[in-house]
Amino acid sequence: MADIKDLRVLIDRIPYAEGNLGEEAILASLLQDLRRIGVNKIAVLSNMPERTQQRHGSDIKVIADHKGMWWRLPEIVKAHDILVWGGGHMLQDRSSQLYIPYVTKNLMLARYFKKPRFIYAPGLGPVEADFGKWLSRLAIDGSDTIVVRDVESEQLLRDCRVRSDIQVTADPVFSLTTEADDISTARERKAPVIGIAPRRHFYRKGNVLPVSMQFASGKQENPQFEFFLQEIAGALDQLILQDGAEVQFLPMDLGPNPRDDLICQRIRQFMVYGEKTVLYDDDAPLMEFIGRLGKLDVLISARLHGIIMGMRFGLPFIGIDSDGKIPRLAGKFGVGDFVVIDAELRKEGLYDMARRAVNENHELRTRLAAQNKEISNQSRQNYDFLEGCLNNLAVT
């Protein structure tokens, strides 16, 4: 019988996870769970190992995850007792047909070496190609425990013909505890503080090239995306001119791609009053970023985890959606009318939505904070399933 503290746990994440604050929050929640359970031997695969080590503690082992090191992956997977696989966007073929082979490679190795696999509450989909569905089933079916964050992810696995039991909880970030959680949300100021967390939209769907190579092709922008940025800029100008709003740009991905900070700069360039805005491109630690969310009145976000992190404060939000994930979350909170589809975004509609979120701020904040407690309780089940799996592994 092994002691749970001696189990060697390997954590696998999405490509380019490091630098993305949403993925960093998921990792922080997972590490929080593992430490509470008592696991001492934790290894994390990372595309930016020095950054991961610095931001997540010296008690974990960080292993470089880039193409030059892939020859070592069989040895690495074989040397661990269990592979924990999780992240915000783990299975999709919208951006590239190569994404699913890339993100499931270590699951396939774990299956080959008969190593236990724990699927840690990821968000999944969309997967449209038959090849992607087949590979997803091959990589995930038969895992020791499969936990997903929503019923849509469960349905995707069923559509891929995964036959194993699937548990539905909530996103791990809902149960992440931070030093910023007790920030007062009382407001005495007259002018609203509006945060915006944009991202890249309008990928060339199903391209066989990886996203990084698509961007390097010299044709990374298209008229639809340019128009989209201009419409956001127009709405922010209106908020500054007509409401005296303080606008803060909060880029959430400063990794190798897609560089949300560059998108923030583009929006500012399209604005008339861009020089009156604040751009936080300092790659702040996760807890500091969450603290900034706590000081906002409204968050305009194309990043799902920006919205989730703000929920601990009951932060009213306007979601800009590209793949259906934000409307699903907003529907759970009963605020589906505060979501706009990226292709349908217009400056007048975005401005009106922001004004409504400001005017109804207290009511929205009270309702969202109450509902967040319920969903956070669902998220805490991730810990229970993980503890159960590791306990079973320790006694075998």
Short mmCIF file of N, CA and C in Angstrom, two decimals, residues 182-262:
data_model
loop_
_atom_site.label_atom_id
_atom_site.label_comp_id
_atom_site.label_asym_id
_atom_site.label_seq_id
_atom_site.Cartn_x
_atom_site.Cartn_y
_atom_site.Cartn_z
N ASP A 182 -11.72 38.75 -0.53
CA ASP A 182 -12.41 39.59 0.45
C ASP A 182 -12.40 41.06 0.09
N ILE A 183 -12.01 41.40 -1.15
CA ILE A 183 -12.02 42.80 -1.57
C ILE A 183 -13.43 43.36 -1.47
N SER A 184 -13.55 44.55 -0.91
CA SER A 184 -14.86 45.20 -0.81
C SER A 184 -15.32 45.63 -2.19
N THR A 185 -16.58 45.36 -2.49
CA THR A 185 -17.15 45.78 -3.78
C THR A 185 -18.02 47.02 -3.63
N ALA A 186 -17.97 47.66 -2.46
CA ALA A 186 -18.74 48.89 -2.25
C ALA A 186 -18.21 49.98 -3.16
N ARG A 187 -19.11 50.76 -3.74
CA ARG A 187 -18.74 51.79 -4.71
C ARG A 187 -19.28 53.15 -4.27
N GLU A 188 -18.37 54.16 -4.23
CA GLU A 188 -18.79 55.51 -3.90
C GLU A 188 -18.56 56.48 -5.06
N ARG A 189 -17.80 56.05 -6.07
CA ARG A 189 -17.47 56.94 -7.18
C ARG A 189 -18.67 57.14 -8.10
N LYS A 190 -18.62 58.23 -8.85
CA LYS A 190 -19.71 58.55 -9.77
C LYS A 190 -19.48 57.92 -11.15
N ALA A 191 -18.25 57.97 -11.64
CA ALA A 191 -17.96 57.45 -12.97
C ALA A 191 -17.68 55.95 -12.90
N PRO A 192 -18.25 55.17 -13.81
CA PRO A 192 -18.03 53.72 -13.79
C PRO A 192 -16.63 53.34 -14.26
N VAL A 193 -16.12 52.24 -13.72
CA VAL A 193 -14.85 51.68 -14.17
C VAL A 193 -15.17 50.43 -14.98
N ILE A 194 -14.82 50.48 -16.26
CA ILE A 194 -15.14 49.40 -17.19
C ILE A 194 -13.86 48.68 -17.58
N GLY A 195 -13.80 47.39 -17.36
CA GLY A 195 -12.67 46.59 -17.81
C GLY A 195 -13.00 45.89 -19.11
N ILE A 196 -11.99 45.67 -19.94
CA ILE A 196 -12.22 44.92 -21.18
C ILE A 196 -11.09 43.92 -21.37
N ALA A 197 -11.48 42.67 -21.61
CA ALA A 197 -10.53 41.57 -21.84
C ALA A 197 -10.83 40.97 -23.21
N PRO A 198 -10.22 41.49 -24.27
CA PRO A 198 -10.50 41.00 -25.63
C PRO A 198 -9.64 39.80 -25.98
N ARG A 199 -9.90 39.22 -27.13
CA ARG A 199 -9.10 38.13 -27.66
C ARG A 199 -9.23 38.13 -29.17
N ARG A 200 -8.47 37.28 -29.81
CA ARG A 200 -8.58 37.15 -31.27
C ARG A 200 -9.85 36.39 -31.63
N HIS A 201 -10.49 36.83 -32.71
CA HIS A 201 -11.70 36.18 -33.21
C HIS A 201 -11.55 35.90 -34.70
N PHE A 202 -12.49 35.14 -35.24
CA PHE A 202 -12.60 34.87 -36.67
C PHE A 202 -11.39 34.09 -37.19
N TYR A 203 -11.13 32.94 -36.56
CA TYR A 203 -10.12 32.01 -37.07
C TYR A 203 -10.59 31.45 -38.41
N ARG A 204 -9.61 31.00 -39.18
CA ARG A 204 -9.95 30.26 -40.39
C ARG A 204 -10.26 28.83 -39.98
N LYS A 205 -11.53 28.50 -39.88
CA LYS A 205 -11.97 27.27 -39.23
C LYS A 205 -11.44 26.04 -39.95
N GLY A 206 -10.96 25.10 -39.13
CA GLY A 206 -10.56 23.81 -39.65
C GLY A 206 -9.27 23.82 -40.43
N ASN A 207 -8.51 24.91 -40.39
CA ASN A 207 -7.25 24.97 -41.11
C ASN A 207 -6.33 23.86 -40.63
N VAL A 208 -5.61 23.25 -41.54
CA VAL A 208 -4.69 22.19 -41.15
C VAL A 208 -3.46 22.75 -40.45
N LEU A 209 -3.16 24.04 -40.67
CA LEU A 209 -1.99 24.64 -40.05
C LEU A 209 -2.26 24.96 -38.59
N PRO A 210 -1.24 24.86 -37.73
CA PRO A 210 -1.39 25.35 -36.36
C PRO A 210 -1.67 26.84 -36.37
N VAL A 211 -2.31 27.33 -35.31
CA VAL A 211 -2.66 28.75 -35.24
C VAL A 211 -1.44 29.63 -35.37
N SER A 212 -0.33 29.26 -34.71
CA SER A 212 0.87 30.09 -34.76
C SER A 212 1.37 30.26 -36.18
N MET A 213 1.26 29.22 -37.01
CA MET A 213 1.70 29.31 -38.40
C MET A 213 0.71 30.10 -39.23
N GLN A 214 -0.59 30.03 -38.88
CA GLN A 214 -1.57 30.85 -39.58
C GLN A 214 -1.25 32.33 -39.38
N PHE A 215 -0.92 32.71 -38.13
CA PHE A 215 -0.63 34.10 -37.83
C PHE A 215 0.64 34.57 -38.52
N ALA A 216 1.59 33.64 -38.71
CA ALA A 216 2.86 34.00 -39.32
C ALA A 216 2.77 34.12 -40.83
N SER A 217 1.62 33.79 -41.39
CA SER A 217 1.51 33.76 -42.85
C SER A 217 1.43 35.13 -43.48
N GLY A 218 1.26 36.19 -42.66
CA GLY A 218 1.12 37.53 -43.20
C GLY A 218 -0.31 37.88 -43.54
N LYS A 219 -1.25 36.94 -43.37
CA LYS A 219 -2.66 37.19 -43.65
C LYS A 219 -3.49 36.96 -42.39
N GLN A 220 -2.92 37.40 -41.25
CA GLN A 220 -3.56 37.10 -39.98
C GLN A 220 -4.80 37.93 -39.74
N GLU A 221 -4.93 39.08 -40.36
CA GLU A 221 -6.11 39.91 -40.16
C GLU A 221 -7.06 39.75 -41.35
N ASN A 222 -8.31 40.04 -41.11
CA ASN A 222 -9.28 40.05 -42.19
C ASN A 222 -10.24 41.19 -41.94
N PRO A 223 -10.96 41.61 -42.96
CA PRO A 223 -11.85 42.77 -42.79
C PRO A 223 -12.87 42.59 -41.68
N GLN A 224 -13.35 41.37 -41.47
CA GLN A 224 -14.34 41.14 -40.42
C GLN A 224 -13.75 41.42 -39.04
N PHE A 225 -12.51 40.98 -38.83
CA PHE A 225 -11.87 41.22 -37.54
C PHE A 225 -11.56 42.70 -37.35
N GLU A 226 -11.12 43.37 -38.41
CA GLU A 226 -10.86 44.81 -38.33
C GLU A 226 -12.13 45.57 -37.97
N PHE A 227 -13.22 45.23 -38.60
CA PHE A 227 -14.50 45.89 -38.31
C PHE A 227 -14.91 45.63 -36.86
N PHE A 228 -14.72 44.41 -36.42
CA PHE A 228 -15.04 44.02 -35.04
C PHE A 228 -14.28 44.90 -34.04
N LEU A 229 -12.99 45.09 -34.25
CA LEU A 229 -12.19 45.92 -33.35
C LEU A 229 -12.65 47.37 -33.39
N GLN A 230 -13.00 47.86 -34.56
CA GLN A 230 -13.46 49.24 -34.68
C GLN A 230 -14.78 49.46 -33.95
N GLU A 231 -15.66 48.48 -33.99
CA GLU A 231 -16.93 48.60 -33.29
C GLU A 231 -16.73 48.63 -31.77
N ILE A 232 -15.83 47.80 -31.27
CA ILE A 232 -15.52 47.84 -29.84
C ILE A 232 -14.95 49.20 -29.47
N ALA A 233 -14.03 49.69 -30.29
CA ALA A 233 -13.43 51.00 -30.03
C ALA A 233 -14.49 52.09 -29.98
N GLY A 234 -15.46 52.04 -30.90
CA GLY A 234 -16.52 53.04 -30.91
C GLY A 234 -17.36 53.01 -29.65
N ALA A 235 -17.68 51.81 -29.16
CA ALA A 235 -18.47 51.69 -27.93
C ALA A 235 -17.71 52.23 -26.73
N LEU A 236 -16.41 51.95 -26.66
CA LEU A 236 -15.61 52.45 -25.55
C LEU A 236 -15.49 53.96 -25.59
N ASP A 237 -15.35 54.53 -26.79
CA ASP A 237 -15.33 55.99 -26.92
C ASP A 237 -16.62 56.60 -26.38
N GLN A 238 -17.76 55.99 -26.70
CA GLN A 238 -19.03 56.49 -26.21
C GLN A 238 -19.10 56.44 -24.69
N LEU A 239 -18.61 55.38 -24.09
CA LEU A 239 -18.62 55.26 -22.63
C LEU A 239 -17.77 56.35 -21.98
N ILE A 240 -16.65 56.67 -22.60
CA ILE A 240 -15.78 57.73 -22.06
C ILE A 240 -16.42 59.10 -22.26
N LEU A 241 -16.92 59.36 -23.46
CA LEU A 241 -17.46 60.68 -23.80
C LEU A 241 -18.77 60.97 -23.07
N GLN A 242 -19.69 60.03 -23.09
CA GLN A 242 -21.03 60.29 -22.56
C GLN A 242 -21.18 59.96 -21.08
N ASP A 243 -20.35 59.05 -20.56
CA ASP A 243 -20.53 58.60 -19.18
C ASP A 243 -19.31 58.86 -18.30
N GLY A 244 -18.26 59.41 -18.89
CA GLY A 244 -17.05 59.67 -18.12
C GLY A 244 -16.39 58.42 -17.60
N ALA A 245 -16.60 57.30 -18.27
CA ALA A 245 -16.10 56.01 -17.78
C ALA A 245 -14.58 55.95 -17.81
N GLU A 246 -14.03 55.25 -16.83
CA GLU A 246 -12.61 54.89 -16.86
C GLU A 246 -12.52 53.50 -17.48
N VAL A 247 -11.81 53.40 -18.58
CA VAL A 247 -11.69 52.13 -19.31
C VAL A 247 -10.33 51.52 -19.05
N GLN A 248 -10.33 50.27 -18.62
CA GLN A 248 -9.09 49.55 -18.34
C GLN A 248 -9.00 48.32 -19.24
N PHE A 249 -7.92 48.23 -20.01
CA PHE A 249 -7.67 47.04 -20.84
C PHE A 249 -6.94 46.00 -19.99
N LEU A 250 -7.48 44.79 -19.98
CA LEU A 250 -6.95 43.71 -19.14
C LEU A 250 -6.63 42.49 -20.01
N PRO A 251 -5.52 42.51 -20.74
CA PRO A 251 -5.17 41.35 -21.58
C PRO A 251 -4.92 40.13 -20.71
N MET A 252 -5.49 39.00 -21.12
CA MET A 252 -5.39 37.78 -20.33
C MET A 252 -4.45 36.75 -20.92
N ASP A 253 -3.97 36.98 -22.12
CA ASP A 253 -3.02 36.04 -22.72
C ASP A 253 -1.85 36.83 -23.28
N LEU A 254 -0.72 36.76 -22.60
CA LEU A 254 0.49 37.43 -23.04
C LEU A 254 1.56 36.42 -23.43
N GLY A 255 1.12 35.20 -23.72
CA GLY A 255 2.05 34.16 -24.13
C GLY A 255 2.48 34.33 -25.57
N PRO A 256 3.12 33.31 -26.15
CA PRO A 256 3.64 33.41 -27.51
C PRO A 256 2.58 33.76 -28.54
N ASN A 257 1.39 33.25 -28.41
CA ASN A 257 0.26 33.65 -29.24
C ASN A 257 -0.99 33.31 -28.45
N PRO A 258 -2.07 34.06 -28.62
CA PRO A 258 -2.31 35.08 -29.64
C PRO A 258 -2.07 36.51 -29.19
N ARG A 259 -1.44 36.75 -28.02
CA ARG A 259 -1.04 38.07 -27.57
C ARG A 259 -2.21 39.04 -27.47
N ASP A 260 -3.01 38.88 -26.44
CA ASP A 260 -4.15 39.77 -26.22
C ASP A 260 -3.73 41.22 -26.03
N ASP A 261 -2.51 41.44 -25.52
CA ASP A 261 -2.05 42.82 -25.34
C ASP A 261 -1.95 43.55 -26.67
N LEU A 262 -1.57 42.84 -27.72
CA LEU A 262 -1.50 43.47 -29.04
C LEU A 262 -2.89 43.82 -29.56
#
